[in-house]
Tab-separated table of C-alpha atoms in Angstrom:
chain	number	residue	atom	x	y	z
A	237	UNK	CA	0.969	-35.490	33.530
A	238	UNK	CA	-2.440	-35.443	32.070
A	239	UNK	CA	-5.397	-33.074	32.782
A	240	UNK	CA	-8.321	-33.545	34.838
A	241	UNK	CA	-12.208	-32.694	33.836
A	242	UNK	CA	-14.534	-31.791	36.820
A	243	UNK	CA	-17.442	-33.261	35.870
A	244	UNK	CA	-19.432	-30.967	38.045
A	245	UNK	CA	-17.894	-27.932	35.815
A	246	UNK	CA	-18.244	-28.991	32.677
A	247	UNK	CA	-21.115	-29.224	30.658
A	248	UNK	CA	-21.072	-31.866	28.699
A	249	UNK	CA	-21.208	-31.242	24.939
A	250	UNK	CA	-25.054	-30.269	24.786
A	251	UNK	CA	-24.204	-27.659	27.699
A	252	UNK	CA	-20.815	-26.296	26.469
A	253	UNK	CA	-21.107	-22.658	24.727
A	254	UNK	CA	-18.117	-23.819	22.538
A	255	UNK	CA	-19.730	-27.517	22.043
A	256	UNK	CA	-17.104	-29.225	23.126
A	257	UNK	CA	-14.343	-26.851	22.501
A	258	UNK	CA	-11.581	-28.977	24.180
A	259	UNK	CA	-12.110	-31.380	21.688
A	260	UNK	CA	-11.902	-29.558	18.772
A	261	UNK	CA	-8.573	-27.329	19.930
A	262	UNK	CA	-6.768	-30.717	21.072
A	263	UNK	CA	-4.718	-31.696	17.768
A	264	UNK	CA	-3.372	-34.720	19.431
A	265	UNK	CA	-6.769	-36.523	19.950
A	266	UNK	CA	-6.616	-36.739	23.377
A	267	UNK	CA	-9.753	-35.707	23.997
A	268	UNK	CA	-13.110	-37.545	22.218
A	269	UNK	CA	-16.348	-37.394	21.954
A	270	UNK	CA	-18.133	-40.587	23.068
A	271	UNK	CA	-21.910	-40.375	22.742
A	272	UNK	CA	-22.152	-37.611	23.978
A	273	UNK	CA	-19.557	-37.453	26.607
A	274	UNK	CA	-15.958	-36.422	26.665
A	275	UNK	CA	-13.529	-39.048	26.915
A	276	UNK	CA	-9.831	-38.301	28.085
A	277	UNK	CA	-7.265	-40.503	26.584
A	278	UNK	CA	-4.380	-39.148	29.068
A	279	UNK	CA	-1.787	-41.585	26.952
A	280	UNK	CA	-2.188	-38.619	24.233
A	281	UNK	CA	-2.109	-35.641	25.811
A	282	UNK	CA	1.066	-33.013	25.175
A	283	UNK	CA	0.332	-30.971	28.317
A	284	UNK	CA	0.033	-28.159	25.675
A	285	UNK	CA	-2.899	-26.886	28.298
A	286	UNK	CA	-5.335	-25.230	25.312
A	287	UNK	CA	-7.733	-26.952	26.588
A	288	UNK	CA	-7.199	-25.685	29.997
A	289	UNK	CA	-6.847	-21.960	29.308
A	290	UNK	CA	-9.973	-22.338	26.994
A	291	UNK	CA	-12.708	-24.208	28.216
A	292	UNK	CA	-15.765	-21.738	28.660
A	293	UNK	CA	-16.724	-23.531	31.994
A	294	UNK	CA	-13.129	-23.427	33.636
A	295	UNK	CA	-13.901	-27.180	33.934
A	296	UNK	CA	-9.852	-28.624	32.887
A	297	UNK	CA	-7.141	-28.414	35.493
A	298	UNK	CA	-4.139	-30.157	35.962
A	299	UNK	CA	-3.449	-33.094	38.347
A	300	UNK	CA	-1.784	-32.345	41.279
B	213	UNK	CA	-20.071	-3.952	16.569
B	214	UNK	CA	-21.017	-2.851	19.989
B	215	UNK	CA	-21.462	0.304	20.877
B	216	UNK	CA	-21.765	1.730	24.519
B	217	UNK	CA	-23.516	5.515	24.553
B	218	UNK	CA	-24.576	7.802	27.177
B	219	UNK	CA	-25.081	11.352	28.202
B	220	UNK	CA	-22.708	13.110	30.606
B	221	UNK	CA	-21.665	15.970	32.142
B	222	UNK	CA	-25.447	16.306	33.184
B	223	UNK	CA	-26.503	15.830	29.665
B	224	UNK	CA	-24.008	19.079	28.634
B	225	UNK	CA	-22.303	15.939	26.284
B	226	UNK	CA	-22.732	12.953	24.739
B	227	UNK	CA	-20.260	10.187	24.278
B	228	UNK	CA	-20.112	6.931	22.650
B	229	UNK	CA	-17.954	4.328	22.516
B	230	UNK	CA	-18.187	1.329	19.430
B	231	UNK	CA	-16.215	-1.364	18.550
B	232	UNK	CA	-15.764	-2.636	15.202
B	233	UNK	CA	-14.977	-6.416	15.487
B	234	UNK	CA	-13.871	-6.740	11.950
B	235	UNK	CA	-10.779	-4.280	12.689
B	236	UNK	CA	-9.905	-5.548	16.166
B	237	UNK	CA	-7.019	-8.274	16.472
B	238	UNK	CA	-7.674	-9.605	19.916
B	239	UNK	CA	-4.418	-8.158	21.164
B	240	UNK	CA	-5.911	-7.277	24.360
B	241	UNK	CA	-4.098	-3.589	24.374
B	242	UNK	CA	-8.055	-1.886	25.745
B	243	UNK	CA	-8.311	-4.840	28.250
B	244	UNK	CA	-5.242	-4.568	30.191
B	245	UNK	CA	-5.686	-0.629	30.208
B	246	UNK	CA	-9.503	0.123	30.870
B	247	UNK	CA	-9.545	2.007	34.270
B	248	UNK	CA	-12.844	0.163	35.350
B	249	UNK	CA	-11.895	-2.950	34.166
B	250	UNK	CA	-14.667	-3.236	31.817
B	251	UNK	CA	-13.258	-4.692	28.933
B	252	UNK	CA	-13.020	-8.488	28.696
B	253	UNK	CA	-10.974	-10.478	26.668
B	254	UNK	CA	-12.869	-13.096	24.356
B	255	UNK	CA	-11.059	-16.308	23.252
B	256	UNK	CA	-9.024	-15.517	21.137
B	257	UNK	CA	-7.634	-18.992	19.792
B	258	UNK	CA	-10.807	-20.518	19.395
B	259	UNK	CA	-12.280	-17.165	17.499
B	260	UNK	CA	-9.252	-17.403	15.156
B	261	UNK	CA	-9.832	-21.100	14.527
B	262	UNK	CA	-13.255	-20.102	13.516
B	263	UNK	CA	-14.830	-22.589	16.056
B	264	UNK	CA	-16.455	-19.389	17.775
B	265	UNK	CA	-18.315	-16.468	16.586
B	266	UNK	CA	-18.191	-14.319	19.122
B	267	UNK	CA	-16.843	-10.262	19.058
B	268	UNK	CA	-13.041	-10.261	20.004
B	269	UNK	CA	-13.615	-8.415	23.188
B	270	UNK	CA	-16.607	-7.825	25.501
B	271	UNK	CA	-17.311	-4.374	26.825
B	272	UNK	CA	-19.057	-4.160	30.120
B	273	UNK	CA	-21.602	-1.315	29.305
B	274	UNK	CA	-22.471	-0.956	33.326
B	275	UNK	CA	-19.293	-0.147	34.330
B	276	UNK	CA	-17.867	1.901	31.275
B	277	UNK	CA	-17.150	5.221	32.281
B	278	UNK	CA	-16.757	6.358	28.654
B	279	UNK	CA	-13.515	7.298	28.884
B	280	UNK	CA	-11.701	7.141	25.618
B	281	UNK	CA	-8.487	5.666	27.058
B	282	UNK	CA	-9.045	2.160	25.023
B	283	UNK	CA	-9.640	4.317	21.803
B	284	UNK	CA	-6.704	6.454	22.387
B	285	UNK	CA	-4.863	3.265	22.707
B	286	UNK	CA	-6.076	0.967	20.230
B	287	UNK	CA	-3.475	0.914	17.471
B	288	UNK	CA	-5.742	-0.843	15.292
B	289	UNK	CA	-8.529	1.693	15.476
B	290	UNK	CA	-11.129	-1.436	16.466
B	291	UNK	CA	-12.443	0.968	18.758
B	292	UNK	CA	-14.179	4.286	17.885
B	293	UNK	CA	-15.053	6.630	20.832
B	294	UNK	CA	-16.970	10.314	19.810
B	295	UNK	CA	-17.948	13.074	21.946
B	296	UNK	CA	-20.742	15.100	20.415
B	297	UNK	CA	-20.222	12.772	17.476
B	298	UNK	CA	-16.516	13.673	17.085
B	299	UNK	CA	-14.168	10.847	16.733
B	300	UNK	CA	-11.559	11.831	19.225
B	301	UNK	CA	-9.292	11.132	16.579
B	302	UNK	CA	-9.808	14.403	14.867
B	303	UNK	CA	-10.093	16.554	18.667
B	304	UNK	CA	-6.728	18.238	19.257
B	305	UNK	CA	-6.704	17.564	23.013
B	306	UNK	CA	-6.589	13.447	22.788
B	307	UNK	CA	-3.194	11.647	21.791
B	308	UNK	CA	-2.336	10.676	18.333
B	309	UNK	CA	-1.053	7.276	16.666
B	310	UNK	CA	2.355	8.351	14.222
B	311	UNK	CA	2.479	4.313	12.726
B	312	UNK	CA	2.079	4.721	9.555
B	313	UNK	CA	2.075	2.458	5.897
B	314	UNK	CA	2.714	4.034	2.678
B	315	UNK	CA	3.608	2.875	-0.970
B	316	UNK	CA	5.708	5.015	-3.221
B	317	UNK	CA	4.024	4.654	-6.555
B	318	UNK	CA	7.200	6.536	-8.280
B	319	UNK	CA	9.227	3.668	-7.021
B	320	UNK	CA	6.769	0.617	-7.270
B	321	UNK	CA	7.350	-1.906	-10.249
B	322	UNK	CA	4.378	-3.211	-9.554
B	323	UNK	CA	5.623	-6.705	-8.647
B	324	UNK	CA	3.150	-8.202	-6.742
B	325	UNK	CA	4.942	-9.210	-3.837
B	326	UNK	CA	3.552	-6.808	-1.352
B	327	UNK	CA	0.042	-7.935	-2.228
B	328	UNK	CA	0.512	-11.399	-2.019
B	329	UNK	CA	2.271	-11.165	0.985
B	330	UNK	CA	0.140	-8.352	2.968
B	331	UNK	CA	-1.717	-10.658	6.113
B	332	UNK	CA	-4.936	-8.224	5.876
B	333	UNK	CA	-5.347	-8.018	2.438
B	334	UNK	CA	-4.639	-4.307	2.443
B	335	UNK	CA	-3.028	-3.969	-0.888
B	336	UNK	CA	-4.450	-3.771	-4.033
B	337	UNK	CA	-2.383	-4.035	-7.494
B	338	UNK	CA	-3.700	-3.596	-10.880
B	339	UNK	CA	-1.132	-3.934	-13.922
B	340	UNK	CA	-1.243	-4.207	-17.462
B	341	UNK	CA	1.740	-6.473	-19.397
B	342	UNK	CA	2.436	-5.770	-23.213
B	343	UNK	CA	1.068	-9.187	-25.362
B	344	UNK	CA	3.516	-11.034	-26.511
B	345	UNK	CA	2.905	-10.871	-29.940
B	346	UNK	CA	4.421	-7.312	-29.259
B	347	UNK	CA	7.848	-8.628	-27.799
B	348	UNK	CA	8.385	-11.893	-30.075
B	349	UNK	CA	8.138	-11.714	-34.126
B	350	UNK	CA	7.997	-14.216	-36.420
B	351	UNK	CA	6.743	-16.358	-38.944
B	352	UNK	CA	3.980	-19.574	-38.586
B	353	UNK	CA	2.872	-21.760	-41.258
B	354	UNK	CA	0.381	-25.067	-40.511
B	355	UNK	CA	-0.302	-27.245	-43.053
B	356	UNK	CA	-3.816	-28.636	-42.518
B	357	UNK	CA	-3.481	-30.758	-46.034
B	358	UNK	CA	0.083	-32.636	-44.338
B	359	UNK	CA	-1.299	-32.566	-40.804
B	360	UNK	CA	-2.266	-36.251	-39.390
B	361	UNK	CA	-3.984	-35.132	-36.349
B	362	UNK	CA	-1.064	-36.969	-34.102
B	363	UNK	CA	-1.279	-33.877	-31.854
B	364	UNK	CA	2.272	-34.399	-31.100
B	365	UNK	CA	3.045	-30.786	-31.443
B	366	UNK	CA	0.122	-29.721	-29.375
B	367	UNK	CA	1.550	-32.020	-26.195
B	368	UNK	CA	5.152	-30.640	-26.968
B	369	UNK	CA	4.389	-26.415	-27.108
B	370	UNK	CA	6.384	-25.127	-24.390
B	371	UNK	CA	3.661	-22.143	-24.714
B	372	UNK	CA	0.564	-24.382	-25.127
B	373	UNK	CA	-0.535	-22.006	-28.018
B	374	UNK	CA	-1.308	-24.960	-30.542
B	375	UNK	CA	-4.690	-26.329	-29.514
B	376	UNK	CA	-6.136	-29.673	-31.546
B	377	UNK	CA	-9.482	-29.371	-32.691
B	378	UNK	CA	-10.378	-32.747	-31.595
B	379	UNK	CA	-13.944	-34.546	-33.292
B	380	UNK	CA	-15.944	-37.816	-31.967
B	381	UNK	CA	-15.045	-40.604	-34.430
B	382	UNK	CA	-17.063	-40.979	-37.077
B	383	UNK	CA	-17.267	-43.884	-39.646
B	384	UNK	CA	-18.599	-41.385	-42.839
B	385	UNK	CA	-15.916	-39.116	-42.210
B	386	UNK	CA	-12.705	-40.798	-41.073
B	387	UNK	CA	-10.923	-38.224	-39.006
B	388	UNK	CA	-9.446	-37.440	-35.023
B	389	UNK	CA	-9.412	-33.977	-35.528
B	390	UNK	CA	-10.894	-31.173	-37.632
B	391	UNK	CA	-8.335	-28.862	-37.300
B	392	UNK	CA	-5.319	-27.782	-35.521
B	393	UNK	CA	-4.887	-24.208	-34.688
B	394	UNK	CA	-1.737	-22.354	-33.930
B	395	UNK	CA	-2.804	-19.078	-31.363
B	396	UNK	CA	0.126	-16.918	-32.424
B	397	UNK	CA	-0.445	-14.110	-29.300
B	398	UNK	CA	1.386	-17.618	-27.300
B	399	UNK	CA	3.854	-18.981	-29.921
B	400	UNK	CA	7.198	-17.987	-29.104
B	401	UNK	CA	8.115	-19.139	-32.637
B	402	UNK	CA	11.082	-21.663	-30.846
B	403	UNK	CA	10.152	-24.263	-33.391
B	404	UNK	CA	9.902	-27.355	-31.331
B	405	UNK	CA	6.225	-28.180	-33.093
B	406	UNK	CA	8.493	-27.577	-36.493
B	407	UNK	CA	11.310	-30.480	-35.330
B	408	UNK	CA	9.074	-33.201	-33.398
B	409	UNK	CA	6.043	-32.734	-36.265
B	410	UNK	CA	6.552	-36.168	-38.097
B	411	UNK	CA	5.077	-35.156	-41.489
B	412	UNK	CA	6.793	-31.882	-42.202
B	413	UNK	CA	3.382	-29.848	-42.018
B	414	UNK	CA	4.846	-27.332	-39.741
B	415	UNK	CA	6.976	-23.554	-40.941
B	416	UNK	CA	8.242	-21.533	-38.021
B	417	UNK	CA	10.842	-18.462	-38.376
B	418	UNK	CA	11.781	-16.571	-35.613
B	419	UNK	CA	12.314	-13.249	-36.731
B	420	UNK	CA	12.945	-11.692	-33.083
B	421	UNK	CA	16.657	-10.959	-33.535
B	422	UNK	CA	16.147	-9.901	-37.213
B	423	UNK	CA	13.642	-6.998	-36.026
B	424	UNK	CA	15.083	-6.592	-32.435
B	425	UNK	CA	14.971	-2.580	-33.442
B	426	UNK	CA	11.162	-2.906	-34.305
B	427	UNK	CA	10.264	-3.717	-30.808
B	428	UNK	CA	9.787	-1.909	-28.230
B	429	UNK	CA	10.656	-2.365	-24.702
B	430	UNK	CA	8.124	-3.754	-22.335
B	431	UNK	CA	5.980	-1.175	-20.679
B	432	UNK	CA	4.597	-2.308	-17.557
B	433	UNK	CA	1.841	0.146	-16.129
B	434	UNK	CA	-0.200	-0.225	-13.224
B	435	UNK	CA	-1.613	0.919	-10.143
B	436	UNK	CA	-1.198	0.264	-6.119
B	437	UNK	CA	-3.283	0.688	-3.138
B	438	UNK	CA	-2.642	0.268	0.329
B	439	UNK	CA	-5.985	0.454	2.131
B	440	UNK	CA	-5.409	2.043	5.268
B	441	UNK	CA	-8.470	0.817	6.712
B	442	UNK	CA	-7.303	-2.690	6.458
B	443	UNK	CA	-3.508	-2.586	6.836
B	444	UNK	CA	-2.083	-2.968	10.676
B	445	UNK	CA	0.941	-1.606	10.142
B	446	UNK	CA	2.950	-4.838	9.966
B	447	UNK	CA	6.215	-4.139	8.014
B	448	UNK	CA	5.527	-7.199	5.181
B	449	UNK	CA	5.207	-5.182	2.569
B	450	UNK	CA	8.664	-3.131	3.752
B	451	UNK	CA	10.553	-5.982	4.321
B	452	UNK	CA	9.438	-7.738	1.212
B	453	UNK	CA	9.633	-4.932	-1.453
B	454	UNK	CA	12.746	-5.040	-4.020
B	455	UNK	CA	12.665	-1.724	-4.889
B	456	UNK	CA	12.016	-0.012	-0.910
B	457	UNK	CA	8.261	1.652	-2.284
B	458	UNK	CA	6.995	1.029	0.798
B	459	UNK	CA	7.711	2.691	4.132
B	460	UNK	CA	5.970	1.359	7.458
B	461	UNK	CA	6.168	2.877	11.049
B	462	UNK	CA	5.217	0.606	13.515
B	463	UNK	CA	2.615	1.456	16.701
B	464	UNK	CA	5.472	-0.229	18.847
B	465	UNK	CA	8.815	-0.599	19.199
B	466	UNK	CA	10.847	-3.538	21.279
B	467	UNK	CA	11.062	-6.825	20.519
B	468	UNK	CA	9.866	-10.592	22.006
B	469	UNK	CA	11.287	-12.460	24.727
B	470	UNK	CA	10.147	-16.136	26.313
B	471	UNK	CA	10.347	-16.859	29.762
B	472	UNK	CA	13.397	-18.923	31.306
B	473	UNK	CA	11.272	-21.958	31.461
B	474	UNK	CA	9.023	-21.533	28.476
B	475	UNK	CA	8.337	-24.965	27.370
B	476	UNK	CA	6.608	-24.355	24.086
B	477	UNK	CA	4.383	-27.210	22.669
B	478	UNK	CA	5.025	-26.330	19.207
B	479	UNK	CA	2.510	-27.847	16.656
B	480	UNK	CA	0.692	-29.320	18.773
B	481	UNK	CA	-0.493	-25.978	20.551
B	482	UNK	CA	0.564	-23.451	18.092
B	483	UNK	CA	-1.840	-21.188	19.442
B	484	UNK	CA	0.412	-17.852	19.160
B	485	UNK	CA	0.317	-18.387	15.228
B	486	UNK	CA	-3.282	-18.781	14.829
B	487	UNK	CA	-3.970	-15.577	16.558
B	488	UNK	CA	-0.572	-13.427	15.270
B	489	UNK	CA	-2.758	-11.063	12.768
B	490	UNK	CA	0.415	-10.234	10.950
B	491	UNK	CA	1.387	-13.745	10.071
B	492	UNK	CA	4.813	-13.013	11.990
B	493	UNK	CA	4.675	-16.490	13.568
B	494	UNK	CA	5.946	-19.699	12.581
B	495	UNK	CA	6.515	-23.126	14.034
B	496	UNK	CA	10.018	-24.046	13.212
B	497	UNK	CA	11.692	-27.470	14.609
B	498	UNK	CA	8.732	-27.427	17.143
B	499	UNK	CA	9.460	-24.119	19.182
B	500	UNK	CA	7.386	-21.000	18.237
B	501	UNK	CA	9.248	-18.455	16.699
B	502	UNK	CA	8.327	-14.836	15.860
B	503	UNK	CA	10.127	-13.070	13.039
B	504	UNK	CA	10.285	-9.218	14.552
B	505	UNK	CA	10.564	-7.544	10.856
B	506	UNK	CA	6.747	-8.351	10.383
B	507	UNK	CA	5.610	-7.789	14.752
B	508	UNK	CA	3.416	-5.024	15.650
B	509	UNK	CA	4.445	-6.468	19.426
B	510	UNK	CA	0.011	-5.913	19.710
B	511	UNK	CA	1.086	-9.042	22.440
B	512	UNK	CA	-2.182	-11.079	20.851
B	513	UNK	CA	0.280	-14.149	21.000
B	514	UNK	CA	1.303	-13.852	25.052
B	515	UNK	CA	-2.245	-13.472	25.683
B	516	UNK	CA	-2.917	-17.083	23.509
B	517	UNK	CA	0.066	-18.758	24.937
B	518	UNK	CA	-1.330	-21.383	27.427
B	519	UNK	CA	2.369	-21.382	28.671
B	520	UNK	CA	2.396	-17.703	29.259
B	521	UNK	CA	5.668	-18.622	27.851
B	522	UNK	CA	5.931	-14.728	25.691
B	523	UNK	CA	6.606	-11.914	27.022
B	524	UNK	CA	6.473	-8.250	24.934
B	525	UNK	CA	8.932	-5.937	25.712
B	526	UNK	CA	7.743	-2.830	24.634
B	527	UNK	CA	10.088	-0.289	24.452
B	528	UNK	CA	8.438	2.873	22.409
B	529	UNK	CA	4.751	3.434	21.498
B	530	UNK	CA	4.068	5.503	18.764
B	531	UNK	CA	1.349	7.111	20.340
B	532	UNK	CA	1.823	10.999	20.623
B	533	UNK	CA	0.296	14.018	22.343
B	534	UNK	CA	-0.924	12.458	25.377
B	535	UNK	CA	-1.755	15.154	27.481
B	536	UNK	CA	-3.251	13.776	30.688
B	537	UNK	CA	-1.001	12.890	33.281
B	538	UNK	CA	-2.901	9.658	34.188
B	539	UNK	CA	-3.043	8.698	31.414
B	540	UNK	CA	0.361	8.932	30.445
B	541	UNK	CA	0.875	6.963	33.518
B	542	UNK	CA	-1.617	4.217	32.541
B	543	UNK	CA	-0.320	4.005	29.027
B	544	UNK	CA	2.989	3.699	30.440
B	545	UNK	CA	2.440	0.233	31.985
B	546	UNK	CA	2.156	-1.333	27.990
B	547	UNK	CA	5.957	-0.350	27.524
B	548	UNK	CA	6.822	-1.670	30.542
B	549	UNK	CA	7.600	-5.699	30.394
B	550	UNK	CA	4.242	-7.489	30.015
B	551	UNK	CA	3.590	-11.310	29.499
């Protein structure tokens, strides 16, 4: 089971107050920065839930 | 630092209420016991990882009521709270932390261990070793005449006291080397340069056993300092110390515990290490696992846990001389189970 961003949440990298904190605390590359833009590669993810607990705008939840 | 101030008891006091960021651990001890709730958490993880610069904790200056309670409780004294610009530390009527560090210089061979192993930095050691020209005697003789600048010897010294002065090749002056010194405060005088030099152009005699009487026994001086204002109390430099110089209480006894179905993530989370300030957390065979000899239980690593896999059973705080009854109460709830 993989995470899901809410796009309405987050801010983007430009808007995040930790710059795209998710992305830096995920050691397993599963998330990326594409342009801009977070990219989830779900195929990667550990369900360790970092970046879940830690994203400044509450924008990472789980599926389901 | 931070520091909420304000004049009460219709201006009859005044009380303040700072928090030193540098001191405070994230444990999150003041947040789960501030009355108003006006304490916030920061994160934690991301703050130890150095991807944030943000204070540790957030103090809601609005709703502070300036009570002292987080003080009181802080066993890391991160937060300072004065009435009438006395800490409350030194007033009589407000509780008192017993956890204590101390280093017994009588005892201390001034080792190093401690030091190198202290997660704050707390200890400082200073020592001064005899030279060994004092503890090894003997006899050198180079022969710069013989010498052919192979600098065999100087690649063999075990104790990398024979340097070769080496020179840019010149066609006037034939040579690879002007010199080749011998730095007798290194040479142990064990006469490898003597057997491998191919031209003879080496003397050594150890005369060590000869004048064993002559010499004196190593002193080893020195000096130790735990910082208080630095150390947290950990128990590394206890646990780690040959000769048992140093004595540690804890602000907490108990001991760790994970929930039935903790599913820790290991390295690839490992967020209870990053923020353990005593370095009492390791990730072995991918499960997190705390080593109690060196746990303040401060519970910094439930609070990082994205599992909310760790739970800190407190059994005994180490906090004396509480006097108010609601207090006592409040303070209570930390050695109760928390996750």
């Amino acid at each position: 089971m993989s995470v899901i961003i809410d796009i309405e949440k987050c801010g983007k990298i430009k808007d995040c107050p930790g710059e795209g904190l998710c992305i830096k605390l995920c050691e397993q590359g599963a998330l990326e920065e594409v342009e801009g833009e977070i990219v989830l590669h779900p195929e990667k993810c550990d369900d360790c839930d970092l970046c879940i607990q830690n994203c400044p705008n509450q924008a990472i939840s789980k599926e389901g | 630092m931070v520091t909420v101030a304000r004049e009460t008891k219709e201006g009859k006091q005044s009380r303040s209420l700072t928090h030193k960021d540098e001191k405070c651990v994230g444990c999150g001890i003041c947040t789960d016991l501030c009355p108003t709730s006006s304490i916030k958490l920061g994160p934690i993880l991301p703050i130890a990882r150095g991807l944030l610069k943000v204070d540790k904790i957030n103090i809601n200056k609005e709703n502070c009521v300036l009570c002292g309670l987080c003080a009181s409780a802080c066993p890391f004294e991160a937060l300072e709270f004065d009435i009438d610009g006395v800490d409350i530390k030194e007033r009589p009527e407000y509780p008192k932390w017993t956890d204590d560090a101390e280093i017994d210089e009588e005892k201390c061979i001034y080792c190093g261990r401690c030091e190198k192993a202290c997660p704050t930095e707390a200890i400082y050691l200073s020592r001064s070793l005899p030279n060994v020209e004092e503890l090894v005697r003997g006899e050198t003789e180079l022969d710069q005449e013989k010498c052919i600048q192979c600098g065999i010897c100087e690649e063999l010294c075990p104790a990398e006291a024979i340097t070769m002065h080496r020179n840019d090749i010149d066609p006037s002056e034939p040579n690879v080397a002007s010199s080749v010194e011998l730095d007798k405060s290194k040479c142990v005088y064990c006469g490898v340069c003597k057997r491998a030099c191919p031209v003879d152009a080496i003397k050594i005699v150890c005369t060590t056993c000869m004048e064993q009487e002559d010499i004196v026994t190593p002193e080893i001086e020195g000096c130790i300092v735990l910082n208080e204002d630095e150390c947290i109390n950990c128990g590394w430099c206890q646990e780690i110390c040959p000769v048992d110089a140093a004595k540690v209480t804890k602000p907490f006894e108990g001991e760790i515990e994970y929930t039935e179905d903790f599913v820790c993530k290991g390295e690839t989370c490992h967020a209870c290490e990053d923020v353990c300030p005593c370095n009492a957390i390791s990730i072995v065979d991918g499960k997190s696992v705390v080593n109690p000899l060196f746990c303040t239980l401060c519970g910094a690593c439930a609070k990082a846990c994205p599992q909310k896999g760790i739970i800190i059973k407190r059994e005994k705080m180490n906090l004396e001389n509480i006097r108010s009854k609601s207090w006592k109460r409040r303070l209570s709830g930390l050695t109760e189970e928390n996750s």
